[in-house]
C-alpha cells in the first residue's frame, strides 16, 4: 500500500504565490497512484482567519480522484495561547465545516492510519484532553494492525529530550505523553510537516519523517535545521514495515520565503521571531 504525504501547500486565492506548484504536485500524485493522500497541514496561507483560503484550497484538493485526508496546521486553525492567532473554537469549527474532522483514524489492510491535530497539544483547550483520550483508545484496539501517525508539527527538532522549542515542536510534557504511546504500541511511523525541511530519522522503534513543503523553503529567516530544503512530497510504502521516500517533485518552483514574506506574511511589531513563517 502506498500513501502520499503532502504538506504546507499554503494555498490562497488572494495571495497566489505558491498555488502554481499544485499542478506539478497533482500530476505527480496521479502518476504514483497512491491508495490515499494525507495532507499534514498549513493547507492555506491564512485559513485561521480567512474562510476563502479554506474554500479555495479544498477546491484544489478536490481535483484529485484519490481519497484525501487532512490534519490542520497552525496557519489553518491557529497556534499556541498568546500567539497572534491562538487556536480556538471559532477556528476549529471553521476547519471542520469547510475541510472536515481535525483528526481521523482509518484502517487500510493491516495498517491503522491516524491523523492528529498537533495544534491542540499544549494548547490548554478543552479538546486537548478529549483528543488525547481518543488517541489512547484508538491505539488500545488495534487488532494486530501496525500504526502510521500523521500530524502537522514534529514532536521535536534536534533531540527528543530537548526543552520547549515553542513554535517548532511539541512541549516536553505533551511530547513525552505521545512518545510513551509510540513506544507502547510499537508505532511504525510518525510523519509531520511544519518545518519546511525534509528529513528522516528515528525515535525508539518509530520512524520519523518530515515531509518537504510544496510551497516555499526558508533561507536566512530561520535557523538551519537537520535535513534538506526542497519542494515535493513523500511516498510512504506500508508493507510489513514502513519505508518512506522523500521526493523532489519535477516542475515545482522552490519559492524562498525570505523574498516574499512581506507580501505573504507581513510582520507586525508584535510578531515574534518565527511567528510569521511555517
Ligand atoms: Fe506550520
Ligand atoms: Fe508551513
Short mmCIF file of C-alpha atoms and ligand atoms in Angstrom, two decimals:
data_model
loop_
_atom_site.label_atom_id
_atom_site.label_comp_id
_atom_site.label_asym_id
_atom_site.label_seq_id
_atom_site.Cartn_x
_atom_site.Cartn_y
_atom_site.Cartn_z
CA UNK A 1 0.00 0.00 0.00
CA UNK A 2 1.18 3.49 -0.82
CA UNK A 3 0.31 6.76 0.88
CA UNK A 4 1.46 10.08 -0.50
CA UNK A 5 2.00 12.74 2.12
CA UNK A 6 1.96 16.37 1.06
CA UNK A 7 2.32 19.28 3.42
CA UNK A 8 2.49 23.04 3.75
CA UNK A 9 0.81 23.89 0.46
CA UNK A 10 -0.01 27.41 1.77
CA UNK A 11 -2.72 27.98 -0.87
CA UNK A 12 -4.73 31.18 -1.09
CA UNK A 13 -6.88 32.88 -3.75
CA UNK A 14 -5.77 36.36 -2.62
CA UNK A 15 -2.06 35.53 -2.13
CA UNK A 16 -1.45 33.16 -5.04
CA UNK A 17 2.34 32.94 -4.68
CA UNK A 18 2.51 29.15 -4.13
CA UNK A 19 -0.62 27.98 -5.97
CA UNK A 20 1.34 27.27 -9.15
CA UNK A 21 3.12 24.28 -7.59
CA UNK A 22 -0.20 22.46 -7.28
CA UNK A 23 -0.27 21.49 -10.95
CA UNK A 24 3.06 19.55 -10.93
CA UNK A 25 2.27 18.09 -7.49
CA UNK A 26 -1.15 16.94 -8.68
CA UNK A 27 0.37 15.35 -11.81
CA UNK A 28 2.98 13.56 -9.71
CA UNK A 29 0.32 12.22 -7.32
CA UNK A 30 -1.71 10.91 -10.24
CA UNK A 31 1.36 9.18 -11.72
CA UNK A 32 2.23 7.47 -8.43
CA UNK A 33 -1.40 6.34 -7.91
CA UNK A 34 -1.34 6.07 -4.12
CA UNK A 35 -4.17 4.46 -2.16
CA UNK A 36 -4.52 7.60 -0.06
CA UNK A 37 -3.18 11.16 0.13
CA UNK A 38 -2.58 12.65 3.56
CA UNK A 39 -2.11 16.42 3.85
CA UNK A 40 -0.28 17.34 7.06
CA UNK A 41 -1.44 20.91 7.34
CA UNK A 42 -0.74 24.51 6.52
CA UNK A 43 -3.14 23.84 3.71
CA UNK A 44 -3.70 27.60 3.50
CA UNK A 45 -1.88 30.89 3.82
CA UNK A 46 -4.38 32.09 6.42
CA UNK A 47 -7.30 29.74 6.94
CA UNK A 48 -7.05 30.67 10.62
CA UNK A 49 -8.86 33.91 9.70
CA UNK A 50 -9.81 33.74 6.00
CA UNK A 51 -12.66 31.44 5.13
CA UNK A 52 -11.94 31.91 1.41
CA UNK A 53 -8.48 30.38 1.81
CA UNK A 54 -10.00 27.13 3.07
CA UNK A 55 -12.70 27.03 0.39
CA UNK A 56 -10.17 27.67 -2.38
CA UNK A 57 -7.72 25.05 -1.05
CA UNK A 58 -10.40 22.37 -0.79
CA UNK A 59 -11.38 23.01 -4.40
CA UNK A 60 -7.78 22.29 -5.44
CA UNK A 61 -7.56 19.10 -3.37
CA UNK A 62 -10.93 18.11 -4.85
CA UNK A 63 -9.30 17.88 -8.29
CA UNK A 64 -7.76 14.56 -7.20
CA UNK A 65 -9.59 11.30 -7.91
CA UNK A 66 -7.80 9.78 -4.92
CA UNK A 67 -9.11 9.94 -1.33
CA UNK A 68 -7.53 12.75 0.70
CA UNK A 69 -7.40 13.09 4.47
CA UNK A 70 -6.03 16.21 6.15
CA UNK A 71 -4.98 17.44 9.56
CA UNK A 72 -4.72 21.17 10.24
CA UNK A 73 -1.60 23.32 10.53
CA UNK A 74 -1.06 26.46 12.58
CA UNK A 75 -1.97 28.68 9.61
CA UNK A 76 -5.28 26.79 9.28
CA UNK A 77 -6.58 26.71 12.88
CA UNK A 78 -4.19 28.93 14.87
CA UNK A 79 -1.33 28.17 17.22
CA UNK A 80 -0.31 28.44 20.85
CA UNK A 81 -2.05 30.54 23.50
CA UNK A 82 -0.51 34.01 23.42
CA UNK A 83 0.36 33.83 19.73
CA UNK A 84 -1.27 36.33 17.37
CA UNK A 85 -3.74 33.67 16.20
CA UNK A 86 -4.37 31.28 19.10
CA UNK A 87 -6.26 28.08 18.34
CA UNK A 88 -9.88 28.46 19.47
CA UNK A 89 -13.38 27.08 18.89
CA UNK A 90 -14.18 29.52 16.08
CA UNK A 91 -11.12 28.47 14.10
CA UNK A 92 -11.63 24.76 14.79
CA UNK A 93 -15.29 24.99 13.80
CA UNK A 94 -14.36 26.71 10.55
CA UNK A 95 -11.89 23.93 9.66
CA UNK A 96 -14.45 21.24 10.48
CA UNK A 97 -17.18 22.95 8.45
CA UNK A 98 -15.05 23.59 5.36
CA UNK A 99 -12.43 20.80 5.41
CA UNK A 100 -13.58 18.02 7.73
CA UNK A 101 -12.59 16.47 11.07
CA UNK A 102 -9.30 17.71 12.54
CA UNK A 103 -8.31 14.16 13.49
CA UNK A 104 -9.01 10.77 11.96
CA UNK A 105 -8.39 7.03 12.14
CA UNK A 106 -8.74 4.87 9.05
CA UNK A 107 -7.93 1.18 8.61
CA UNK A 108 -6.27 0.14 5.36
CA UNK A 109 -5.31 -3.53 5.19
CA UNK A 110 -3.29 -4.35 8.28
CA UNK A 111 -2.49 -0.68 8.93
CA UNK A 112 -4.29 1.93 11.01
CA UNK A 113 -3.70 5.42 9.65
CA UNK A 114 -4.14 8.05 12.36
CA UNK A 115 -4.23 11.83 11.93
CA UNK A 116 -3.72 14.04 14.94
CA UNK A 117 -4.42 17.74 15.46
CA UNK A 118 -0.99 18.69 16.81
CA UNK A 119 -2.04 22.29 17.41
CA UNK A 120 -4.10 21.09 20.36
CA UNK A 121 -1.00 19.65 22.11
CA UNK A 122 -0.14 22.02 24.95
CA UNK A 123 -2.94 24.41 23.97
CA UNK A 124 -4.92 24.05 27.17
CA UNK A 125 -8.07 23.80 25.04
CA UNK A 126 -10.80 21.57 26.46
CA UNK A 127 -10.44 19.41 23.38
CA UNK A 128 -6.79 18.67 24.07
CA UNK A 129 -7.63 16.07 26.71
CA UNK A 130 -10.50 14.73 24.65
CA UNK A 131 -8.20 14.15 21.68
CA UNK A 132 -5.57 12.50 23.86
CA UNK A 133 -8.14 10.11 25.33
CA UNK A 134 -9.36 9.34 21.80
CA UNK A 135 -5.77 8.56 20.75
CA UNK A 136 -5.28 6.24 23.73
CA UNK A 137 -8.50 4.38 22.84
CA UNK A 138 -7.63 4.25 19.13
CA UNK A 139 -4.26 2.69 19.94
CA UNK A 140 -5.68 0.28 22.52
CA UNK A 141 -7.83 -1.52 19.98
CA UNK A 142 -5.53 -2.22 17.03
CA UNK A 143 -6.48 -5.83 16.36
CA UNK A 144 -2.90 -6.61 15.33
CA UNK A 145 -2.60 -3.65 12.93
CA UNK A 146 0.51 -1.51 12.59
CA UNK A 147 0.16 2.24 13.03
CA UNK A 148 1.22 5.21 10.90
CA UNK A 149 0.60 8.56 12.58
CA UNK A 150 0.36 11.90 10.76
CA UNK A 151 0.43 15.39 12.31
CA UNK A 152 1.45 18.92 11.36
CA UNK A 153 4.12 19.54 13.99
CA UNK A 154 7.07 17.28 14.73
CA UNK A 155 7.47 16.10 18.32
CA UNK A 156 10.97 17.61 18.49
CA UNK A 157 13.53 19.24 16.20
CA UNK A 158 17.00 18.13 17.32
CA UNK A 159 16.60 15.83 20.29
CA UNK A 160 13.68 14.00 21.93
CA UNK A 161 14.87 15.32 25.30
CA UNK A 162 15.16 18.97 24.20
CA UNK A 163 13.32 21.72 26.07
CA UNK A 164 10.45 23.83 24.82
CA UNK A 165 11.16 24.93 21.24
CA UNK A 166 7.94 26.94 21.26
CA UNK A 167 6.94 27.43 17.69
CA UNK A 168 8.65 24.40 16.20
CA UNK A 169 7.97 21.23 18.17
CA UNK A 170 5.77 19.87 20.95
CA UNK A 171 6.36 20.99 24.51
CA UNK A 172 8.27 18.47 26.67
CA UNK A 173 5.34 17.23 28.77
CA UNK A 174 2.97 16.64 25.86
CA UNK A 175 5.83 15.28 23.74
CA UNK A 176 6.62 12.67 26.39
CA UNK A 177 2.98 11.56 26.56
CA UNK A 178 2.98 10.94 22.80
CA UNK A 179 6.45 9.31 22.84
CA UNK A 180 5.22 6.91 25.53
CA UNK A 181 2.28 5.91 23.32
CA UNK A 182 4.52 5.44 20.26
CA UNK A 183 6.71 3.12 22.25
CA UNK A 184 3.90 1.21 23.99
CA UNK A 185 2.13 0.45 20.69
CA UNK A 186 5.19 -0.02 18.50
CA UNK A 187 4.00 2.77 16.19
CA UNK A 188 5.85 2.35 12.90
CA UNK A 189 5.79 5.94 11.62
CA UNK A 190 5.27 9.50 12.85
CA UNK A 191 5.14 11.79 9.81
CA UNK A 192 4.88 15.57 10.07
CA UNK A 193 5.32 18.86 8.19
CA UNK A 194 5.57 22.44 9.53
CA UNK A 195 9.36 22.89 9.44
CA UNK A 196 9.71 23.29 5.67
CA UNK A 197 12.69 20.93 5.87
CA UNK A 198 12.76 17.31 4.64
CA UNK A 199 14.35 14.74 6.94
CA UNK A 200 14.11 11.14 8.11
CA UNK A 201 15.15 9.75 11.48
CA UNK A 202 14.04 7.52 14.30
CA UNK A 203 12.95 7.65 17.92
CA UNK A 204 12.98 4.24 19.61
CA UNK A 205 11.47 1.88 17.02
CA UNK A 206 9.35 4.61 15.38
CA UNK A 207 10.48 6.12 12.08
CA UNK A 208 10.20 9.89 11.86
CA UNK A 209 9.65 11.74 8.59
CA UNK A 210 9.46 15.47 7.99
CA UNK A 211 7.69 15.99 4.70
CA UNK A 212 9.01 18.77 2.48
CA UNK A 213 6.62 21.65 1.74
CA UNK A 214 5.03 22.09 -1.67
CA UNK A 215 5.24 25.88 -1.24
CA UNK A 216 8.40 27.59 -0.01
CA UNK A 217 11.75 26.96 1.59
CA UNK A 218 13.37 29.33 4.08
CA UNK A 219 16.82 30.80 3.63
CA UNK A 220 18.14 33.12 6.33
CA UNK A 221 14.93 33.97 8.16
CA UNK A 222 15.19 30.94 10.42
CA UNK A 223 17.89 28.71 11.85
CA UNK A 224 19.35 25.81 9.93
CA UNK A 225 17.65 22.51 10.70
CA UNK A 226 18.52 18.87 10.06
CA UNK A 227 17.75 17.56 6.57
CA UNK A 228 17.24 19.24 3.22
CA UNK A 229 15.47 22.23 1.77
CA UNK A 230 13.36 21.03 -1.14
CA UNK A 231 9.87 21.17 -2.64
CA UNK A 232 7.96 17.92 -3.03
CA UNK A 233 6.23 15.16 -1.10
CA UNK A 234 6.72 11.74 0.47
CA UNK A 235 5.73 8.28 -0.70
CA UNK A 236 5.17 6.04 2.31
CA UNK A 237 5.24 2.32 1.43
CA UNK A 238 3.35 0.39 4.10
CA UNK A 239 4.08 -3.33 3.99
CA UNK A 240 5.44 -5.40 6.85
CA UNK A 241 7.08 -2.15 7.96
CA UNK A 242 7.00 1.47 6.78
CA UNK A 243 9.59 2.77 4.33
CA UNK A 244 9.44 6.35 3.14
CA UNK A 245 10.79 8.03 0.06
CA UNK A 246 11.19 11.82 0.06
CA UNK A 247 10.65 13.07 -3.49
CA UNK A 248 11.68 16.38 -5.02
CA UNK A 249 8.85 16.84 -7.50
CA UNK A 250 9.86 17.95 -11.01
CA UNK A 251 8.24 21.11 -12.32
CA UNK A 252 7.79 22.74 -8.93
CA UNK A 253 9.41 26.07 -8.10
CA UNK A 254 11.36 26.41 -4.85
CA UNK A 255 9.99 29.76 -3.71
CA UNK A 256 12.04 31.35 -0.92
CA UNK A 257 10.07 32.82 1.95
CA UNK A 258 12.69 35.49 2.59
CA UNK A 259 11.85 37.04 -0.82
CA UNK A 260 8.09 37.24 -0.34
CA UNK A 261 7.44 37.34 3.39
CA UNK A 262 6.33 40.97 3.40
CA UNK A 263 3.63 40.15 0.84
CA UNK A 264 2.59 36.77 2.21
CA UNK A 265 3.06 37.01 5.99
CA UNK A 266 3.58 40.72 6.77
CA UNK A 267 5.42 41.07 10.03
CA UNK A 268 3.99 43.34 12.70
CA UNK A 269 5.78 44.94 15.61
CA UNK A 270 4.26 42.35 17.93
CA UNK A 271 5.33 39.42 15.76
CA UNK A 272 7.92 37.28 17.49
CA UNK A 273 10.79 35.79 15.52
CA UNK A 274 9.49 32.68 13.86
CA UNK A 275 5.87 33.65 14.33
CA UNK A 276 5.33 34.70 10.76
CA UNK A 277 6.57 31.66 8.94
CA UNK A 278 5.87 27.94 8.56
FE1 LIG B 1 3.18 25.24 10.23
FE1 LIG B 2 4.06 25.80 6.77
#
